[in-house]
């Protein structure tokens, strides 16, 4: 059976330079419980290289995110006592907006095939939660189509379902939150220069109060560079390294939301299969940086 509501002490575990089915990826996974991480997001990609309304599914191919590797990692995560979120992304469609209505409906018909495939895969690996989409703000205004898609997914997968909305307009205007089990947000709202999260908490609580669903941060993060609290979404920056800035921002966000009754956890962006990060790396990865110690303390 699937628990439908639980707390997620998560990280996004992404294939970086090494595929999910590599021995090193499995070794990296075993290190995460040392930081009290009890949930990982596995992220397969669909591709639309020419921008046409067609999505190629990697499936059991040789891609870094191949399904054989994800199945192995999901089994290993479960053996280690961790839960698994399956969170598909679509390369080059993600974040695109606006999309004219006719073209959007073509994309939605194609995306429905994509998401049903991964709903079936989520059932096969017994993923503990399934994310039906990530930052598809050019498509989410089509409420009726999403409600039909959610109903179709529930026929294939019996666990809890979330959608990962981009912070801002998409998150604040989606109308189908009531059809899901969680309100999901890729939370890159900035902190103010006093590291206060009051504004972002207010925006989230306005949506939560309307739909009365628990809120899951399907992503959140800050780079390890100067002033990343102002633009949390900026990765691989040319700005100077600042490990303390990243840790301070993690601390500020967690302090603001961790005990809120609506908050159900976070999947930090990101920890890679190759273990990249460290004291000289200014990317968003918290691995081998002070931010990871903040995560451990809260988790």
mmCIF file of C-alpha atoms in Angstrom:
data_model
loop_
_atom_site.group_PDB
_atom_site.id
_atom_site.type_symbol
_atom_site.label_atom_id
_atom_site.label_comp_id
_atom_site.label_asym_id
_atom_site.label_seq_id
_atom_site.Cartn_x
_atom_site.Cartn_y
_atom_site.Cartn_z
ATOM 1 C CA UNK A 1 0.000 0.000 0.000
ATOM 2 C CA UNK A 2 1.009 3.604 -0.619
ATOM 3 C CA UNK A 3 1.021 6.141 2.221
ATOM 4 C CA UNK A 4 -0.639 9.168 0.625
ATOM 5 C CA UNK A 5 0.790 11.868 2.911
ATOM 6 C CA UNK A 6 4.228 11.817 4.520
ATOM 7 C CA UNK A 7 7.181 14.104 5.232
ATOM 8 C CA UNK A 8 9.954 14.175 2.615
ATOM 9 C CA UNK A 9 13.552 14.734 3.740
ATOM 10 C CA UNK A 10 14.716 14.719 0.180
ATOM 11 C CA UNK A 11 17.323 15.529 -2.415
ATOM 12 C CA UNK A 12 17.143 15.492 -6.194
ATOM 13 C CA UNK A 13 19.496 12.668 -7.182
ATOM 14 C CA UNK A 14 20.467 13.438 -10.767
ATOM 15 C CA UNK A 15 22.555 11.550 -13.319
ATOM 16 C CA UNK A 16 25.654 13.727 -13.699
ATOM 17 C CA UNK A 17 28.438 12.320 -15.851
ATOM 18 C CA UNK A 18 27.570 8.801 -14.706
ATOM 19 C CA UNK A 19 24.417 6.833 -15.517
ATOM 20 C CA UNK A 20 21.961 5.708 -12.891
ATOM 21 C CA UNK A 21 23.011 2.087 -13.431
ATOM 22 C CA UNK A 22 26.699 2.682 -12.622
ATOM 23 C CA UNK A 23 28.275 1.203 -9.464
ATOM 24 C CA UNK A 24 29.393 4.697 -8.417
ATOM 25 C CA UNK A 25 25.804 5.978 -8.577
ATOM 26 C CA UNK A 26 24.722 3.210 -6.218
ATOM 27 C CA UNK A 27 27.671 3.993 -3.960
ATOM 28 C CA UNK A 28 26.690 7.684 -3.856
ATOM 29 C CA UNK A 29 23.144 6.730 -2.948
ATOM 30 C CA UNK A 30 24.361 4.824 0.123
ATOM 31 C CA UNK A 31 26.029 8.003 1.457
ATOM 32 C CA UNK A 32 22.797 10.013 1.638
ATOM 33 C CA UNK A 33 21.311 8.412 4.799
ATOM 34 C CA UNK A 34 24.380 9.681 6.694
ATOM 35 C CA UNK A 35 22.732 13.108 6.330
ATOM 36 C CA UNK A 36 19.290 11.789 7.392
ATOM 37 C CA UNK A 37 18.051 12.001 3.793
ATOM 38 C CA UNK A 38 15.079 9.656 3.532
ATOM 39 C CA UNK A 39 13.805 10.448 0.025
ATOM 40 C CA UNK A 40 15.332 10.854 -3.433
ATOM 41 C CA UNK A 41 13.899 12.185 -6.671
ATOM 42 C CA UNK A 42 14.945 10.244 -9.763
ATOM 43 C CA UNK A 43 14.677 12.320 -12.926
ATOM 44 C CA UNK A 44 14.210 10.840 -16.402
ATOM 45 C CA UNK A 45 14.162 13.164 -19.406
ATOM 46 C CA UNK A 46 12.059 13.300 -22.520
ATOM 47 C CA UNK A 47 13.522 15.120 -25.497
ATOM 48 C CA UNK A 48 12.109 17.330 -28.223
ATOM 49 C CA UNK A 49 15.269 18.430 -30.010
ATOM 50 C CA UNK A 50 13.612 20.310 -32.892
ATOM 51 C CA UNK A 51 10.890 21.970 -30.854
ATOM 52 C CA UNK A 52 8.182 19.989 -32.636
ATOM 53 C CA UNK A 53 5.253 18.652 -30.555
ATOM 54 C CA UNK A 54 6.929 15.261 -30.221
ATOM 55 C CA UNK A 55 8.577 13.836 -27.107
ATOM 56 C CA UNK A 56 11.112 11.034 -27.301
ATOM 57 C CA UNK A 57 11.165 8.690 -24.312
ATOM 58 C CA UNK A 58 14.614 7.368 -23.435
ATOM 59 C CA UNK A 59 13.178 4.163 -21.971
ATOM 60 C CA UNK A 60 15.672 1.303 -21.698
ATOM 61 C CA UNK A 61 18.219 3.058 -23.917
ATOM 62 C CA UNK A 62 21.829 3.832 -23.116
ATOM 63 C CA UNK A 63 20.943 7.246 -21.662
ATOM 64 C CA UNK A 64 22.237 8.269 -18.243
ATOM 65 C CA UNK A 65 18.640 8.103 -16.977
ATOM 66 C CA UNK A 66 17.812 4.713 -18.489
ATOM 67 C CA UNK A 67 14.963 2.805 -16.888
ATOM 68 C CA UNK A 68 17.015 -0.249 -15.957
ATOM 69 C CA UNK A 69 19.259 2.029 -13.889
ATOM 70 C CA UNK A 70 16.334 3.808 -12.254
ATOM 71 C CA UNK A 71 14.761 0.473 -11.371
ATOM 72 C CA UNK A 72 18.010 -0.664 -9.727
ATOM 73 C CA UNK A 73 18.385 2.612 -7.819
ATOM 74 C CA UNK A 74 14.771 2.601 -6.656
ATOM 75 C CA UNK A 75 15.230 -0.919 -5.270
ATOM 76 C CA UNK A 76 18.466 0.127 -3.545
ATOM 77 C CA UNK A 77 16.831 3.248 -2.097
ATOM 78 C CA UNK A 78 13.996 1.161 -0.703
ATOM 79 C CA UNK A 79 16.509 -1.311 0.764
ATOM 80 C CA UNK A 80 18.177 1.649 2.509
ATOM 81 C CA UNK A 81 14.841 2.798 3.930
ATOM 82 C CA UNK A 82 14.412 5.745 1.561
ATOM 83 C CA UNK A 83 11.379 6.725 -0.436
ATOM 84 C CA UNK A 84 11.506 7.481 -4.170
ATOM 85 C CA UNK A 85 9.874 10.231 -6.192
ATOM 86 C CA UNK A 86 9.811 9.731 -9.961
ATOM 87 C CA UNK A 87 9.956 13.213 -11.525
ATOM 88 C CA UNK A 88 10.099 13.305 -15.351
ATOM 89 C CA UNK A 89 11.312 16.446 -17.141
ATOM 90 C CA UNK A 90 10.942 17.397 -20.816
ATOM 91 C CA UNK A 91 14.008 19.030 -22.287
ATOM 92 C CA UNK A 92 13.279 22.319 -24.120
ATOM 93 C CA UNK A 93 9.539 22.239 -23.406
ATOM 94 C CA UNK A 94 10.098 22.817 -19.717
ATOM 95 C CA UNK A 95 9.746 26.517 -18.893
ATOM 96 C CA UNK A 96 8.549 27.529 -22.363
ATOM 97 C CA UNK A 97 5.693 30.055 -22.403
ATOM 98 C CA UNK A 98 3.473 31.301 -23.815
ATOM 99 C CA UNK A 99 2.423 28.559 -26.226
ATOM 100 C CA UNK A 100 -0.493 29.283 -28.612
ATOM 101 C CA UNK A 101 -3.607 27.261 -27.789
ATOM 102 C CA UNK A 102 -3.544 25.053 -30.885
ATOM 103 C CA UNK A 103 0.097 24.137 -30.455
ATOM 104 C CA UNK A 104 -0.392 23.660 -26.716
ATOM 105 C CA UNK A 105 -3.111 21.095 -27.333
ATOM 106 C CA UNK A 106 -0.778 19.202 -29.680
ATOM 107 C CA UNK A 107 1.863 19.195 -26.956
ATOM 108 C CA UNK A 108 -0.671 18.052 -24.362
ATOM 109 C CA UNK A 109 -1.744 15.092 -26.494
ATOM 110 C CA UNK A 110 1.915 14.087 -26.872
ATOM 111 C CA UNK A 111 2.686 14.758 -23.222
ATOM 112 C CA UNK A 112 -0.207 12.544 -22.138
ATOM 113 C CA UNK A 113 1.508 9.555 -23.805
ATOM 114 C CA UNK A 114 4.781 10.499 -22.104
ATOM 115 C CA UNK A 115 3.293 10.841 -18.627
ATOM 116 C CA UNK A 116 1.217 7.640 -18.878
ATOM 117 C CA UNK A 117 4.403 5.761 -19.796
ATOM 118 C CA UNK A 118 6.125 7.050 -16.666
ATOM 119 C CA UNK A 119 3.046 6.460 -14.504
ATOM 120 C CA UNK A 120 3.239 2.806 -15.524
ATOM 121 C CA UNK A 121 6.973 2.808 -14.792
ATOM 122 C CA UNK A 122 6.333 4.434 -11.382
ATOM 123 C CA UNK A 123 3.925 1.605 -10.591
ATOM 124 C CA UNK A 124 6.476 -0.982 -11.706
ATOM 125 C CA UNK A 125 9.252 0.334 -9.430
ATOM 126 C CA UNK A 126 6.776 1.148 -6.651
ATOM 127 C CA UNK A 127 7.799 4.809 -6.603
ATOM 128 C CA UNK A 128 6.415 6.323 -3.414
ATOM 129 C CA UNK A 129 5.237 9.484 -5.177
ATOM 130 C CA UNK A 130 4.867 10.415 -8.847
ATOM 131 C CA UNK A 131 5.366 13.922 -10.204
ATOM 132 C CA UNK A 132 3.211 14.277 -13.306
ATOM 133 C CA UNK A 133 5.046 17.288 -14.731
ATOM 134 C CA UNK A 134 7.761 19.842 -14.130
ATOM 135 C CA UNK A 135 7.550 23.562 -14.947
ATOM 136 C CA UNK A 136 5.316 23.204 -18.007
ATOM 137 C CA UNK A 137 3.927 26.711 -17.635
ATOM 138 C CA UNK A 138 2.993 26.963 -21.307
ATOM 139 C CA UNK A 139 0.601 24.021 -20.865
ATOM 140 C CA UNK A 140 -0.818 24.288 -17.343
ATOM 141 C CA UNK A 141 -3.456 26.952 -18.186
ATOM 142 C CA UNK A 142 -5.375 24.152 -19.956
ATOM 143 C CA UNK A 143 -7.169 22.999 -16.827
ATOM 144 C CA UNK A 144 -9.598 20.479 -18.334
ATOM 145 C CA UNK A 145 -6.846 18.592 -20.161
ATOM 146 C CA UNK A 146 -4.772 18.325 -16.971
ATOM 147 C CA UNK A 147 -7.709 17.046 -14.954
ATOM 148 C CA UNK A 148 -8.327 14.353 -17.560
ATOM 149 C CA UNK A 149 -4.610 13.487 -17.539
ATOM 150 C CA UNK A 150 -4.549 13.229 -13.744
ATOM 151 C CA UNK A 151 -7.540 10.862 -13.834
ATOM 152 C CA UNK A 152 -5.786 8.718 -16.475
ATOM 153 C CA UNK A 153 -2.587 8.598 -14.404
ATOM 154 C CA UNK A 154 -4.518 7.430 -11.338
ATOM 155 C CA UNK A 155 -5.691 4.394 -13.305
ATOM 156 C CA UNK A 156 -2.057 3.369 -13.812
ATOM 157 C CA UNK A 157 -0.463 4.431 -10.530
ATOM 158 C CA UNK A 158 -2.123 4.179 -7.106
ATOM 159 C CA UNK A 159 0.222 6.326 -5.016
ATOM 160 C CA UNK A 160 0.267 10.066 -4.317
ATOM 161 C CA UNK A 161 0.623 12.497 -7.221
ATOM 162 C CA UNK A 162 2.134 15.972 -7.352
ATOM 163 C CA UNK A 163 2.895 18.551 -10.036
ATOM 164 C CA UNK A 164 6.114 20.638 -9.835
ATOM 165 C CA UNK A 165 5.144 24.211 -10.677
ATOM 166 C CA UNK A 166 7.664 26.930 -11.337
ATOM 167 C CA UNK A 167 7.652 29.575 -8.596
ATOM 168 C CA UNK A 168 5.725 32.714 -9.457
ATOM 169 C CA UNK A 169 2.885 33.014 -11.940
ATOM 170 C CA UNK A 170 2.558 29.306 -12.782
ATOM 171 C CA UNK A 171 2.429 28.211 -9.149
ATOM 172 C CA UNK A 172 0.046 31.010 -8.203
ATOM 173 C CA UNK A 173 -2.465 30.499 -11.063
ATOM 174 C CA UNK A 174 -2.817 26.716 -11.477
ATOM 175 C CA UNK A 175 -6.441 25.680 -10.932
ATOM 176 C CA UNK A 176 -6.109 21.874 -10.713
ATOM 177 C CA UNK A 177 -4.299 21.653 -7.350
ATOM 178 C CA UNK A 178 -7.474 20.188 -5.828
ATOM 179 C CA UNK A 179 -7.142 17.125 -8.099
ATOM 180 C CA UNK A 180 -3.667 16.277 -6.732
ATOM 181 C CA UNK A 181 -2.401 14.996 -3.390
ATOM 182 C CA UNK A 182 0.155 17.759 -2.880
ATOM 183 C CA UNK A 183 0.660 21.301 -4.073
ATOM 184 C CA UNK A 184 4.142 21.121 -5.594
ATOM 185 C CA UNK A 185 6.537 23.996 -6.149
ATOM 186 C CA UNK A 186 10.025 24.243 -7.567
ATOM 187 C CA UNK A 187 10.717 26.940 -5.016
ATOM 188 C CA UNK A 188 13.165 29.503 -6.319
ATOM 189 C CA UNK A 189 11.472 32.544 -4.832
ATOM 190 C CA UNK A 190 14.271 34.866 -3.655
ATOM 191 C CA UNK A 191 15.011 35.795 -0.069
ATOM 192 C CA UNK A 192 15.338 39.471 0.780
ATOM 193 C CA UNK A 193 18.658 40.996 1.771
ATOM 194 C CA UNK A 194 17.975 40.275 5.441
ATOM 195 C CA UNK A 195 17.519 36.608 4.435
ATOM 196 C CA UNK A 196 13.851 36.793 5.321
ATOM 197 C CA UNK A 197 11.490 34.344 3.618
ATOM 198 C CA UNK A 198 8.344 36.187 4.722
ATOM 199 C CA UNK A 199 7.324 37.221 1.191
ATOM 200 C CA UNK A 200 7.653 33.750 -0.293
ATOM 201 C CA UNK A 201 5.840 32.187 2.665
ATOM 202 C CA UNK A 202 2.981 34.619 2.099
ATOM 203 C CA UNK A 203 2.711 33.651 -1.580
ATOM 204 C CA UNK A 204 2.717 29.945 -0.771
ATOM 205 C CA UNK A 205 0.184 30.285 2.032
ATOM 206 C CA UNK A 206 -2.202 32.186 -0.240
ATOM 207 C CA UNK A 207 -2.337 29.187 -2.613
ATOM 208 C CA UNK A 208 -2.433 26.650 0.199
ATOM 209 C CA UNK A 209 -5.326 28.425 1.929
ATOM 210 C CA UNK A 210 -7.368 28.294 -1.269
ATOM 211 C CA UNK A 211 -6.872 24.587 -1.984
ATOM 212 C CA UNK A 212 -6.219 23.130 1.490
ATOM 213 C CA UNK A 213 -3.585 20.676 0.300
ATOM 214 C CA UNK A 214 -0.143 20.030 1.841
ATOM 215 C CA UNK A 215 2.775 21.754 0.095
ATOM 216 C CA UNK A 216 5.858 19.917 -1.124
ATOM 217 C CA UNK A 217 8.968 21.701 -2.383
ATOM 218 C CA UNK A 218 9.604 19.444 -5.379
ATOM 219 C CA UNK A 219 12.809 21.451 -5.829
ATOM 220 C CA UNK A 220 14.626 24.179 -3.934
ATOM 221 C CA UNK A 221 18.185 25.358 -3.892
ATOM 222 C CA UNK A 222 20.769 28.110 -3.848
ATOM 223 C CA UNK A 223 24.144 28.353 -5.535
ATOM 224 C CA UNK A 224 27.363 28.514 -3.536
ATOM 225 C CA UNK A 225 28.177 31.979 -4.849
ATOM 226 C CA UNK A 226 27.772 35.576 -3.767
ATOM 227 C CA UNK A 227 24.190 36.846 -3.400
ATOM 228 C CA UNK A 228 22.564 33.586 -4.512
ATOM 229 C CA UNK A 229 19.671 34.405 -2.159
ATOM 230 C CA UNK A 230 18.598 37.061 -4.696
ATOM 231 C CA UNK A 231 18.473 34.672 -7.691
ATOM 232 C CA UNK A 232 18.270 31.147 -6.260
ATOM 233 C CA UNK A 233 17.743 29.587 -9.698
ATOM 234 C CA UNK A 234 21.199 30.629 -10.964
ATOM 235 C CA UNK A 235 23.535 27.635 -11.315
ATOM 236 C CA UNK A 236 27.155 27.332 -12.496
ATOM 237 C CA UNK A 237 27.524 31.070 -11.960
ATOM 238 C CA UNK A 238 30.508 33.247 -12.845
ATOM 239 C CA UNK A 239 30.017 35.005 -9.501
ATOM 240 C CA UNK A 240 32.652 34.458 -6.780
ATOM 241 C CA UNK A 241 32.472 31.368 -4.598
ATOM 242 C CA UNK A 242 30.641 31.865 -1.281
ATOM 243 C CA UNK A 243 29.928 28.672 0.641
ATOM 244 C CA UNK A 244 28.587 30.585 3.637
ATOM 245 C CA UNK A 245 25.996 32.326 1.450
ATOM 246 C CA UNK A 246 24.588 28.983 0.322
ATOM 247 C CA UNK A 247 24.464 27.619 3.878
ATOM 248 C CA UNK A 248 22.878 30.825 5.219
ATOM 249 C CA UNK A 249 20.172 30.682 2.541
ATOM 250 C CA UNK A 250 19.416 27.013 3.250
ATOM 251 C CA UNK A 251 19.110 27.836 6.939
ATOM 252 C CA UNK A 252 16.827 30.833 6.315
ATOM 253 C CA UNK A 253 14.448 28.901 4.061
ATOM 254 C CA UNK A 254 14.234 25.871 6.333
ATOM 255 C CA UNK A 255 13.679 27.984 9.446
ATOM 256 C CA UNK A 256 10.823 29.790 7.708
ATOM 257 C CA UNK A 257 8.879 26.718 6.583
ATOM 258 C CA UNK A 258 10.008 23.592 8.438
ATOM 259 C CA UNK A 259 7.387 23.652 11.189
ATOM 260 C CA UNK A 260 4.527 25.091 9.135
ATOM 261 C CA UNK A 261 1.562 22.701 9.340
ATOM 262 C CA UNK A 262 1.204 22.692 5.551
ATOM 263 C CA UNK A 263 4.869 21.931 4.791
ATOM 264 C CA UNK A 264 5.716 18.361 3.755
ATOM 265 C CA UNK A 265 9.405 18.605 2.898
ATOM 266 C CA UNK A 266 11.853 19.465 0.175
ATOM 267 C CA UNK A 267 13.980 17.902 -2.556
ATOM 268 C CA UNK A 268 17.164 19.991 -2.722
ATOM 269 C CA UNK A 269 18.587 20.637 -6.179
ATOM 270 C CA UNK A 270 20.838 18.714 -6.580
ATOM 271 C CA UNK A 271 23.239 15.857 -5.744
ATOM 272 C CA UNK A 272 24.788 14.073 -8.707
ATOM 273 C CA UNK A 273 25.610 10.437 -9.253
ATOM 274 C CA UNK A 274 29.281 11.429 -9.706
ATOM 275 C CA UNK A 275 29.460 13.215 -6.339
ATOM 276 C CA UNK A 276 30.486 16.558 -7.784
ATOM 277 C CA UNK A 277 30.624 19.553 -5.455
ATOM 278 C CA UNK A 278 33.091 20.409 -2.726
ATOM 279 C CA UNK A 279 34.729 23.465 -1.241
ATOM 280 C CA UNK A 280 35.894 24.947 -4.582
ATOM 281 C CA UNK A 281 32.624 24.433 -6.437
ATOM 282 C CA UNK A 282 30.081 27.278 -6.640
ATOM 283 C CA UNK A 283 27.222 25.300 -8.225
ATOM 284 C CA UNK A 284 23.847 24.634 -6.616
ATOM 285 C CA UNK A 285 24.949 21.221 -5.375
ATOM 286 C CA UNK A 286 25.260 21.210 -1.555
ATOM 287 C CA UNK A 287 27.438 18.099 -1.609
ATOM 288 C CA UNK A 288 30.609 18.345 0.514
ATOM 289 C CA UNK A 289 29.695 21.931 1.442
ATOM 290 C CA UNK A 290 28.445 23.555 4.672
ATOM 291 C CA UNK A 291 24.891 23.611 3.264
ATOM 292 C CA UNK A 292 24.799 19.835 3.577
ATOM 293 C CA UNK A 293 25.470 20.127 7.286
ATOM 294 C CA UNK A 294 22.469 22.465 7.544
ATOM 295 C CA UNK A 295 20.365 19.838 5.774
ATOM 296 C CA UNK A 296 21.560 17.135 8.183
ATOM 297 C CA UNK A 297 20.757 19.248 11.235
ATOM 298 C CA UNK A 298 17.178 19.942 10.124
ATOM 299 C CA UNK A 299 16.571 16.435 8.785
#
